Amino acid sequence: MCGIIGYSGPRKTSPLLLEGLRRLEYRGYDSAGIAVGREGRSDNSLGIVKAVGKIAALKAAMPADLDGAWGIGHTRWATHGGVTLANAHPHTDCSGKIAVVHNGIIENHMSLKAMLEKKGCVFVSETDTEVIPQLIAHYYKGNLLEAVRAAVQSLRGTYGIACIHADEPGRIVGARNGSPLVVGVGAGEMFLASDVTAMVAYTNKVVYLNDGEIVDITQDSYSIIDRDENRVDKKVDEVTWELGSIEKGDFPCYMEKEIFEQPESIARAISGRLDVENSTAKLGGLNLERRHLSGIGRVRIIAAGTSWHAGLVGAHLLEHVARIPAQSELASEIRYRNPVVERDSLWFTVSQSGETADSLYAMREIQRKGATVLGICNVVGSTIARESDGGIYVHSGPEIAVASTKAFTSQLAAFYLFTLLVARMKDMSRDEGISFLSTLQSVPDLVRRTLAQRDKVQAMAKKYHKAKDFLFLGRGILYPIALEGALKLKEISYIHAEGCSAGEMKHGPIALVSPEVPSVFLVSDDYLREKTISNIREIKARGGPVIAVGVEGDDETKSLVDDFIPVPKSDSRFYPFTMVIPLQLFAYFCALELGRDVDQPRNLAKSVTVE
Ligand code: AGP
């Protein structure tokens, strides 16, 4: 949440900061602002401009002559204080010489504020952030690095900050605790940002900061110190993302692009990871010995939102196929529960961004208790990816739309690979392995064929988008897909939707059924099909409209429901990949019909880096 960028170098600073913020907008879009240093002016003052709303509003507010030689920028997802100009970042000290942008929450800001007010500081915003520049000013004696170092010792909570001082040309000081910060190393220019998308147009050389580290940046150099003030020499990583992968291309929005990229993104997740000869999977990044893998007594998965739904599918599959007890739990719940960590359990943290605060803190807590935690992440170099004990990168490519789509199906691919690997170490025969593996190989094509239902789903969205409530129902491995369908619809169309196990329907949700409340059923062709069809009949008997996503050729279901979207017939264990596609498209087209901002829905941010 909140995007940060800093730049020191010869390019025009204001347009560069604006462009970086445009790329970071998915991290928050309540307000935005920049501060640039303007050496040479008689008063050496900082140039600051802010606007409520999106980056376009900031661009419109930007004076033509506002430029400087170095600067910082911020796009905000409000936590403390309303969405107002006064609360927009950057925030400054009373003199206006120090400017700070911040991502995170300063938990002790009230006591710091009281202390600073006693010393004569005047506060102009309702934010927790404003104590930071005031505190830095309190310690400032001509050296910004020294002042930031002193100030952060008093801060409790989470922060990724970038700070500048009007009298220290070209210098940016950044500090990290709990919120991501990355240094971009250019030739004769340096960047600092909350994630690499902000600077990938200029450099692919990056250095990831760890918690407790402070970086001192000038146009030509950067140096990092840790909590104990020791100098830290860090590896410079190379980002392999192409600039084109963070552009919309010919698509009207990122979500549509990302939905239609899924055949390729799933293929990338699988690529090079299948051992056809031995009908198993190869997952080099797990960092686990064969003995450890074959002795796993239980798998526990922690995640949030869509990633949690992928974990639910993974848990079902591991139990069903590999015969390993498995559970997927909400990171925000488990982290405060003091969970029992059994010695033979293997844990996974699933996260597209690799920065979700709840998932990260839950992972650290589980690691503290001695367990091995693997990451299933998309963003290379993200905090969860770096701090986990090993894992699987899903290689979806940058996912920019707030609603996760392609990362979800790639997370599924990671679980299918892992299941194949461990199942083959247990009871799965070579023949069963071959069948599982070849279905997995066919998934990109199955998804491509399902995407061909685009126009049919769009017509369905035109028919149903005025409904105020929806039920999404599935059983077994499709129950998490029902949850995911409901989440997608809620988050981008703002239509209320509930995902339920079809088996639970009669225990309460059926009371909602009426001619105004459509139900979306996921109908497999496995041992649960008949049960699901009975549930459909129960809804129809009560006058509820029913949409079914089912298997092509299932004429019985088709004749029973109001609208039917077929997916290609396959091994029923793989229907999560295909059946989620019409639900993603349905949410997308309903949102379009309702005129919603599909990529940046209200109140949300892509990566939830605060609790
Ligand atoms: C998905 O559409 C949501 N925007 C959200 O639920 C998301 O999946 C969740 O915040 C977890 O994010 P992560 O995968 O980056 O950890």
XYZ file of C-alpha atoms and ligand atoms in Angstrom:
627
model
C 0.000 0.000 0.000
C 1.271 3.426 -0.975
C 3.897 3.768 -3.672
C 7.178 5.584 -3.145
C 9.755 6.790 -5.621
C 12.943 8.835 -5.284
C 15.340 9.984 -7.998
C 18.760 11.618 -8.065
C 20.353 12.172 -11.458
C 20.564 14.312 -14.559
C 17.110 13.612 -16.010
C 14.185 16.000 -15.591
C 13.087 14.996 -12.120
C 9.408 15.978 -11.986
C 8.297 14.119 -15.146
C 10.338 11.095 -14.096
C 8.713 11.050 -10.650
C 5.272 11.426 -12.235
C 5.913 8.529 -14.601
C 7.201 6.369 -11.732
C 4.084 7.191 -9.707
C 1.873 6.286 -12.648
C 3.432 2.840 -12.616
C 2.998 2.595 -8.841
C -0.577 3.826 -8.849
C -1.943 0.325 -8.271
C -0.443 0.504 -4.746
C -2.899 3.238 -3.750
C -4.758 6.043 -5.464
C -6.306 8.308 -2.838
C -3.860 11.183 -3.384
C -0.377 11.791 -4.739
C 2.453 14.276 -4.482
C 6.065 15.054 -5.204
C 8.818 17.154 -3.622
C 11.872 18.250 -5.609
C 15.080 19.906 -4.489
C 15.830 23.155 -6.299
C 19.437 24.047 -5.620
C 20.398 27.513 -6.744
C 17.169 29.240 -5.808
C 17.768 32.112 -3.463
C 15.908 30.365 -0.618
C 16.903 26.804 -1.565
C 13.279 25.812 -0.951
C 11.751 22.508 -1.978
C 9.160 22.514 -4.740
C 6.116 20.558 -3.563
C 2.914 19.729 -5.374
C 0.103 17.448 -4.227
C -3.345 16.506 -5.450
C -6.279 14.500 -4.177
C -7.118 11.587 -6.456
C -5.075 9.802 -9.053
C -1.797 10.631 -10.734
C -3.707 12.334 -13.552
C -4.899 14.888 -10.988
C -1.319 15.426 -9.819
C -0.173 15.874 -13.396
C -2.899 18.469 -13.954
C -1.863 20.313 -10.793
C 1.831 20.376 -11.716
C 3.179 23.880 -12.471
C 5.049 23.926 -15.796
C 8.216 25.278 -14.188
C 8.399 22.830 -11.285
C 11.599 20.942 -11.703
C 14.621 20.099 -9.668
C 17.737 18.023 -9.581
C 16.472 15.377 -7.194
C 13.199 14.471 -5.541
C 10.693 12.066 -4.045
C 7.104 11.108 -4.867
C 4.217 9.220 -3.280
C 0.864 7.723 -4.177
C -1.307 7.192 -1.104
C -3.678 4.561 0.229
C -5.102 6.361 3.247
C -4.696 4.841 6.695
C -4.428 7.720 9.191
C -6.437 10.765 8.196
C -8.983 11.299 5.445
C -8.386 11.700 1.745
C -7.471 15.408 1.747
C -4.761 17.604 0.313
C -3.345 18.267 3.775
C -2.930 14.534 4.367
C -1.305 13.865 0.982
C 2.431 13.126 1.011
C 5.188 14.398 0.933
C 5.050 15.771 4.463
C 7.510 18.351 5.705
C 8.950 19.694 8.933
C 8.016 23.205 10.143
C 10.804 24.843 8.141
C 9.665 23.160 4.934
C 13.245 22.068 4.238
C 12.814 18.376 5.006
C 10.307 16.299 2.998
C 9.353 12.689 3.628
C 7.233 10.079 1.835
C 6.170 7.042 3.831
C 4.534 3.666 3.380
C 3.484 1.932 6.600
C 2.031 2.908 9.960
C 3.826 4.690 12.796
C 2.103 3.200 15.822
C 3.533 5.598 18.420
C 2.833 8.743 16.406
C 0.526 10.202 19.071
C 3.178 10.207 21.798
C 5.844 11.476 19.386
C 3.508 14.225 18.245
C 2.827 15.297 21.838
C 6.563 15.409 22.548
C 7.267 17.436 19.397
C 4.387 19.835 20.013
C 5.819 20.606 23.438
C 8.984 21.624 21.635
C 7.017 24.023 19.427
C 6.330 21.915 16.315
C 3.100 22.746 14.534
C 1.330 19.880 12.752
C -0.824 20.511 9.710
C -2.118 17.035 8.834
C -3.947 14.173 10.547
C -1.393 11.620 9.401
C 0.953 9.448 11.404
C 3.646 10.243 8.811
C 4.049 13.907 9.692
C 5.925 13.055 12.900
C 8.766 11.666 10.753
C 9.975 14.906 9.100
C 9.388 16.762 12.373
C 11.472 14.213 14.244
C 14.212 14.301 11.616
C 14.280 18.111 11.927
C 14.559 17.712 15.688
C 17.772 15.717 15.236
C 19.111 17.563 12.198
C 22.562 19.107 12.596
C 23.622 19.480 8.967
C 23.628 15.785 7.984
C 20.403 14.156 6.784
C 21.706 10.603 7.177
C 22.627 11.194 10.830
C 19.253 12.787 11.525
C 17.283 9.958 9.881
C 19.360 7.398 11.764
C 18.531 9.097 15.064
C 14.860 9.593 14.181
C 14.051 6.021 13.167
C 15.237 4.791 16.554
C 12.166 6.451 18.073
C 9.694 5.063 15.522
C 7.501 2.067 16.377
C 5.542 0.404 13.612
C 6.239 -0.099 9.932
C 7.878 2.170 7.437
C 9.488 2.465 4.088
C 10.552 6.100 3.849
C 12.402 8.374 1.475
C 13.615 11.754 2.733
C 15.270 14.811 1.213
C 16.636 18.058 2.615
C 16.611 21.286 0.591
C 20.203 22.075 1.625
C 21.690 18.701 0.672
C 21.555 18.588 -3.134
C 21.175 15.194 -4.790
C 20.865 13.306 -1.513
C 18.006 10.928 -0.684
C 17.985 8.933 2.520
C 15.719 5.882 2.740
C 14.918 3.585 5.646
C 12.971 0.373 5.847
C 11.152 -1.514 8.560
C 8.359 -3.791 7.416
C 7.532 -1.941 4.166
C 9.445 -2.683 0.963
C 12.179 -0.437 -0.422
C 14.432 -1.077 -3.411
C 17.426 0.895 -4.686
C 17.736 1.189 -8.471
C 21.318 1.523 -9.632
C 21.747 3.443 -12.879
C 24.763 4.906 -14.664
C 25.205 8.329 -13.091
C 21.725 8.187 -11.581
C 20.059 6.441 -8.646
C 16.498 5.479 -7.801
C 14.688 4.458 -4.658
C 11.215 2.919 -4.801
C 8.706 0.712 -3.064
C 8.900 -1.682 -6.007
C 10.824 -2.164 -9.179
C 7.964 -1.355 -11.556
C 8.635 2.335 -10.821
C 12.146 2.226 -12.279
C 12.293 -0.719 -14.650
C 12.128 1.739 -17.574
C 15.528 3.142 -16.529
C 17.518 0.370 -14.898
C 17.317 -3.365 -14.306
C 19.945 -3.333 -11.526
C 18.381 -3.345 -8.110
C 19.346 -3.762 -4.474
C 16.648 -4.898 -2.035
C 16.788 -3.377 1.454
C 16.101 -5.457 4.545
C 14.336 -4.333 7.693
C 16.500 -2.077 9.837
C 18.606 -0.875 6.917
C 19.143 2.753 5.924
C 20.378 3.799 2.500
C 22.176 7.020 1.645
C 21.824 7.886 -2.037
C 23.482 10.480 -4.235
C 23.477 10.768 -8.004
C 26.560 8.519 -8.310
C 26.507 6.331 -5.243
C 24.550 4.487 -2.632
C 25.663 3.102 0.706
C 23.701 0.995 3.161
C 24.034 0.611 6.903
C 22.233 -1.760 9.253
C 20.710 -1.219 12.703
C 24.136 -1.449 14.339
C 25.490 1.157 11.951
C 27.660 -1.387 10.164
C 28.136 -0.860 6.456
C 26.336 -3.538 4.433
C 27.601 -4.635 1.024
C 24.724 -6.153 -0.854
C 24.366 -8.081 -4.049
C 23.047 -6.149 -7.023
C 20.210 -8.194 -8.568
C 19.108 -8.021 -12.172
C 15.412 -7.680 -12.929
C 14.384 -9.630 -15.996
C 11.019 -7.918 -16.566
C 10.599 -6.297 -19.951
C 9.072 -2.846 -20.024
C 6.346 -4.189 -22.339
C 5.192 -6.568 -19.609
C 4.070 -3.634 -17.489
C 2.215 -1.916 -20.331
C -1.419 -2.552 -21.308
C -0.608 -3.087 -24.959
C -3.769 -3.223 -27.078
C -6.026 -4.100 -24.150
C -8.340 -1.488 -22.638
C -7.208 -2.357 -19.140
C -4.704 -4.520 -17.283
C -7.276 -6.940 -15.921
C -8.453 -7.998 -19.379
C -4.841 -8.308 -20.533
C -3.954 -10.429 -17.519
C -6.997 -12.702 -17.906
C -6.085 -13.375 -21.517
C -2.400 -13.925 -20.719
C -3.210 -17.001 -18.653
C -2.392 -19.692 -21.227
C 1.128 -18.239 -21.433
C 1.542 -17.462 -17.740
C 0.480 -20.979 -16.705
C 2.831 -22.433 -19.321
C 5.674 -20.355 -17.800
C 4.859 -21.634 -14.311
C 5.142 -25.219 -15.542
C 7.984 -24.737 -17.983
C 11.147 -26.720 -17.212
C 9.563 -28.222 -14.123
C 8.231 -31.505 -15.480
C 10.351 -34.628 -15.501
C 8.534 -36.627 -18.172
C 10.886 -39.580 -17.988
C 10.149 -40.174 -14.324
C 6.612 -38.764 -14.504
C 7.233 -36.319 -11.695
C 8.048 -32.651 -11.127
C 11.382 -30.873 -10.616
C 11.300 -27.990 -8.173
C 14.873 -26.920 -7.561
C 14.028 -23.874 -5.463
C 12.514 -25.862 -2.595
C 15.950 -26.335 -0.987
C 14.719 -29.559 0.585
C 16.338 -32.939 0.555
C 14.420 -35.900 -0.800
C 14.353 -37.392 2.718
C 12.686 -34.278 4.104
C 10.101 -34.221 1.322
C 9.149 -37.854 1.664
C 8.753 -37.460 5.429
C 6.259 -34.597 5.376
C 3.450 -35.394 7.819
C 1.273 -32.370 7.074
C 1.229 -29.339 4.795
C 0.039 -26.000 6.139
C -0.584 -23.054 3.880
C -0.922 -19.417 4.915
C -2.096 -16.609 2.648
C -4.666 -13.873 2.109
C -7.461 -13.221 -0.375
C -7.059 -14.851 -3.749
C -3.784 -16.468 -2.693
C -5.653 -18.105 0.175
C -8.132 -19.513 -2.332
C -5.208 -20.974 -4.318
C -4.011 -22.468 -1.025
C -7.442 -24.047 -0.442
C -7.255 -25.751 -3.843
C -3.671 -26.813 -3.057
C -4.680 -28.283 0.301
C -7.548 -30.218 -1.254
C -5.280 -31.577 -3.966
C -2.483 -32.567 -1.589
C -4.889 -34.503 0.564
C -6.822 -36.051 -2.318
C -3.924 -36.887 -4.632
C -0.824 -37.100 -2.442
C -2.669 -38.323 0.661
C -0.966 -35.713 2.842
C -3.163 -33.924 5.382
C -3.196 -30.262 4.403
C -4.877 -27.025 5.454
C -4.932 -23.522 4.045
C -5.456 -20.768 6.576
C -5.830 -17.019 6.625
C -2.532 -15.407 7.556
C -4.345 -12.630 9.433
C -5.910 -15.237 11.721
C -3.045 -17.625 12.234
C -0.509 -14.984 13.136
C -2.375 -14.068 16.323
C -3.345 -17.592 17.276
C -0.116 -19.083 18.593
C -0.510 -22.097 16.280
C 0.848 -25.516 17.105
C 3.802 -26.142 14.794
C 4.340 -29.868 14.414
C 7.878 -31.034 13.681
C 6.946 -32.886 10.508
C 4.832 -30.097 9.006
C 5.903 -28.234 5.912
C 4.530 -24.711 5.589
C 3.865 -22.575 2.518
C 3.224 -18.848 2.315
C 1.425 -17.955 -0.905
C 1.608 -14.366 -2.094
C 1.550 -12.745 -5.508
C 3.293 -9.597 -4.303
C 5.431 -11.275 -1.664
C 4.816 -8.184 0.479
C 1.415 -8.788 2.126
C 1.966 -7.772 5.739
C -0.225 -10.460 7.317
C 1.369 -13.234 5.261
C 4.883 -11.964 5.929
C 4.417 -11.613 9.686
C 2.649 -14.972 9.928
C 5.558 -16.558 8.057
C 8.104 -14.982 10.415
C 6.149 -16.241 13.426
C 6.042 -19.789 12.052
C 9.758 -19.655 11.242
C 10.440 -18.422 14.784
C 8.773 -21.590 16.030
C 11.264 -23.629 14.057
C 9.296 -24.665 10.987
C 10.452 -24.643 7.385
C 8.340 -22.194 5.384
C 8.415 -22.195 1.591
C 7.167 -19.276 -0.479
C 4.954 -19.404 -3.547
C 5.498 -15.902 -4.901
C 5.283 -14.026 -8.147
C 7.429 -10.967 -7.491
C 11.071 -11.951 -7.639
C 13.116 -10.450 -4.818
C 10.021 -9.628 -2.735
C 10.320 -9.873 1.023
C 8.486 -13.198 1.384
C 10.505 -14.668 -1.484
C 13.748 -13.581 0.170
C 12.894 -14.533 3.727
C 11.274 -17.908 3.053
C 13.411 -21.031 3.338
C 12.952 -21.872 -0.323
C 10.019 -21.994 -2.665
C 8.481 -21.745 -6.074
C 8.407 -18.622 -8.199
C 5.244 -18.691 -10.285
C 6.591 -16.470 -13.108
C 3.226 -14.892 -14.001
C 4.993 -11.688 -14.987
C 3.952 -8.370 -13.455
C 0.328 -8.362 -12.334
C -0.852 -4.753 -12.280
C -4.661 -4.938 -11.981
C -5.701 -4.896 -8.343
C -7.862 -7.983 -8.867
C -5.588 -10.992 -9.101
C -6.221 -13.347 -12.036
C -3.149 -14.744 -13.756
C -1.208 -14.999 -10.489
C -3.998 -17.214 -9.135
C -3.827 -19.794 -11.922
C -0.025 -19.789 -11.713
C -0.219 -20.363 -7.951
C -2.482 -23.316 -8.735
C 0.160 -24.596 -11.172
C 2.763 -24.440 -8.384
C 0.559 -26.574 -6.120
C -0.139 -29.096 -8.899
C 3.606 -29.437 -9.501
C 4.358 -29.849 -5.815
C 1.537 -32.376 -5.441
C 2.881 -34.428 -8.324
C 6.357 -34.365 -6.797
C 5.316 -35.589 -3.362
C 2.599 -37.945 -4.616
C 5.167 -39.740 -6.759
C 7.339 -40.172 -3.649
C 4.368 -41.878 -2.022
C 1.681 -44.055 -3.571
C 1.173 -42.489 -6.994
C 2.172 -44.984 -9.675
C 4.220 -44.144 -12.736
C 1.110 -44.454 -14.929
C -0.944 -42.221 -12.669
C 1.980 -39.784 -12.680
C 2.063 -39.757 -16.482
C -1.650 -39.066 -16.668
C -1.449 -36.245 -14.064
C 1.596 -34.740 -15.748
C 0.123 -34.791 -19.224
C -3.106 -33.168 -18.059
C -1.014 -30.478 -16.378
C 0.801 -29.933 -19.666
C -2.543 -29.516 -21.427
C -3.824 -26.862 -18.993
C -2.648 -23.833 -21.045
C -4.619 -25.180 -23.994
C -7.694 -25.968 -21.863
C -7.584 -22.398 -20.542
C -7.169 -21.009 -24.073
C -10.268 -22.912 -25.183
C -12.220 -21.673 -22.152
C -11.257 -18.066 -22.929
C -13.103 -18.522 -26.238
C -16.335 -18.246 -24.183
C -15.577 -14.526 -23.790
C -18.565 -13.229 -25.802
C -21.002 -15.591 -24.146
C -19.864 -14.451 -20.702
C -20.093 -10.824 -21.777
C -23.709 -11.367 -22.881
C -24.419 -12.977 -19.519
C -22.943 -9.964 -17.715
C -25.233 -7.686 -19.731
C -28.192 -9.787 -18.574
C -27.306 -10.058 -14.877
C -25.203 -7.033 -13.875
C -28.135 -5.194 -12.276
C -28.593 -7.885 -9.622
C -27.694 -6.663 -6.148
C -26.624 -10.027 -4.717
C -25.113 -13.216 -6.078
C -24.405 -16.650 -4.653
C -21.438 -18.674 -5.945
C -21.614 -22.371 -5.138
C -19.258 -25.294 -5.607
C -18.229 -28.508 -3.913
C -14.924 -30.214 -3.199
C -12.029 -28.765 -5.154
C -14.440 -26.268 -6.750
C -15.550 -24.766 -3.440
C -12.494 -22.435 -3.363
C -13.333 -21.445 -6.948
C -16.795 -20.378 -5.756
C -15.090 -18.230 -3.108
C -12.791 -16.764 -5.751
C -15.686 -16.015 -8.130
C -17.507 -14.145 -5.364
C -14.376 -12.201 -4.371
C -13.693 -11.148 -7.966
C -17.256 -9.911 -8.454
C -17.258 -8.011 -5.150
C -13.954 -6.288 -5.569
C -14.349 -4.877 -9.046
C -18.109 -4.518 -9.592
C -19.084 -3.734 -5.946
C -21.989 -6.193 -6.266
C -22.499 -8.160 -3.090
C -21.597 -11.829 -3.602
C -21.234 -14.791 -1.288
C -19.171 -17.853 -2.039
C -20.543 -21.001 -0.379
C -19.989 -24.692 -0.351
C -22.990 -26.075 -2.249
C -23.353 -28.617 0.530
C -23.770 -25.813 3.067
C -26.459 -24.085 1.036
C -29.363 -25.583 2.962
C -27.754 -24.583 6.255
C -28.483 -20.908 5.687
C -27.572 -19.275 2.376
C -30.667 -20.690 0.624
C -32.709 -18.156 2.598
C -31.261 -15.502 0.289
C -32.606 -17.173 -2.853
C -35.260 -15.227 -4.762
C -35.922 -14.314 -8.413
C -33.653 -11.296 -7.863
C -30.672 -13.262 -6.555
C -28.816 -15.298 -9.198
C -26.771 -18.334 -8.153
C -23.628 -19.302 -10.043
C -22.917 -23.031 -9.784
C -19.699 -24.850 -10.615
C -20.630 -28.307 -11.833
C -17.938 -30.936 -12.191
C -18.370 -34.359 -13.787
C -16.932 -36.208 -10.804
C -18.520 -38.029 -7.854
C -20.027 -34.725 -6.626
C -21.925 -33.893 -9.808
C -25.243 -35.479 -8.802
C -25.174 -33.755 -5.427
C -24.537 -30.387 -7.067
C -27.365 -30.942 -9.554
C -29.713 -31.618 -6.630
C -28.681 -28.269 -5.159
C -29.434 -26.564 -8.472
C -32.913 -28.138 -8.510
C -33.516 -26.863 -4.975
C -32.702 -23.311 -6.067
C -34.810 -23.576 -9.218
C -37.750 -24.881 -7.151
C -37.584 -21.604 -5.216
C -37.542 -19.378 -8.283
C -33.854 -18.453 -8.173
C -32.098 -17.857 -11.514
C -29.131 -20.212 -12.012
C -25.997 -19.790 -14.080
C -23.820 -22.883 -14.346
C -20.212 -23.260 -15.341
C -20.058 -26.918 -16.302
C -18.382 -29.458 -18.520
C -19.069 -29.359 -22.254
C -21.592 -32.032 -23.219
C -23.353 -31.889 -19.837
C -26.806 -31.489 -21.388
C -28.645 -32.361 -18.202
C -27.177 -29.388 -16.332
C -27.548 -27.168 -19.390
C -31.254 -27.927 -19.668
C -31.805 -27.254 -15.993
C -30.236 -23.802 -15.702
C -30.894 -20.365 -17.179
C -27.410 -19.897 -18.594
C -24.627 -22.390 -19.127
C -20.934 -21.758 -19.799
C -19.038 -24.893 -20.837
C -15.387 -25.653 -20.150
C -13.494 -28.400 -22.018
C -13.776 -31.891 -20.554
C -10.662 -32.976 -18.660
C -9.483 -34.807 -15.562
C -11.870 -33.332 -12.968
C -8.996 -32.533 -10.589
C -7.950 -29.816 -13.057
C -11.268 -27.969 -13.352
C -10.147 -25.187 -10.952
C -7.930 -23.866 -13.778
C -10.728 -23.682 -16.330
C -13.790 -23.001 -14.204
C -12.273 -19.893 -12.665
C -11.909 -18.289 -16.115
C -15.638 -17.605 -16.798
C -15.910 -16.232 -13.258
C -13.026 -13.800 -13.830
C -14.597 -12.736 -17.128
C -18.050 -12.426 -15.563
C -16.739 -10.111 -12.822
C -14.814 -8.111 -15.409
C -17.762 -7.615 -17.772
C -20.215 -6.829 -14.940
C -17.765 -4.164 -13.727
C -17.534 -2.717 -17.249
C -21.342 -2.660 -17.562
C -21.524 -0.766 -14.281
C -18.855 1.703 -15.347
C -16.408 0.727 -12.598
C -12.702 1.444 -12.572
C -11.736 -2.160 -13.211
C -7.993 -1.922 -12.595
C -8.198 0.318 -9.552
C -11.413 -0.443 -7.671
C -12.441 1.824 -4.830
C -10.885 1.419 -1.380
C -8.474 -1.305 -2.504
C -4.753 -1.468 -3.213
C -2.794 -4.171 -4.942
C -0.458 -5.051 -2.157
C -1.669 -4.846 1.432
C 1.509 -3.920 3.281
C -0.189 -2.719 6.455
C -2.267 -4.826 8.836
C -7.180 -10.394 -5.150
O -7.971 -10.110 -6.228
C -7.120 -9.370 -4.126
N -6.805 -8.097 -4.643
C -6.466 -9.733 -2.809
O -7.367 -10.573 -2.168
C -5.076 -10.385 -2.808
O -5.148 -11.664 -3.360
C -4.552 -10.452 -1.355
O -4.423 -9.152 -0.861
C -3.239 -11.186 -1.239
O -2.236 -10.552 -1.963
P -0.862 -11.279 -2.244
O -1.143 -12.455 -3.089
O -0.023 -10.246 -2.948
O -0.292 -11.669 -0.922
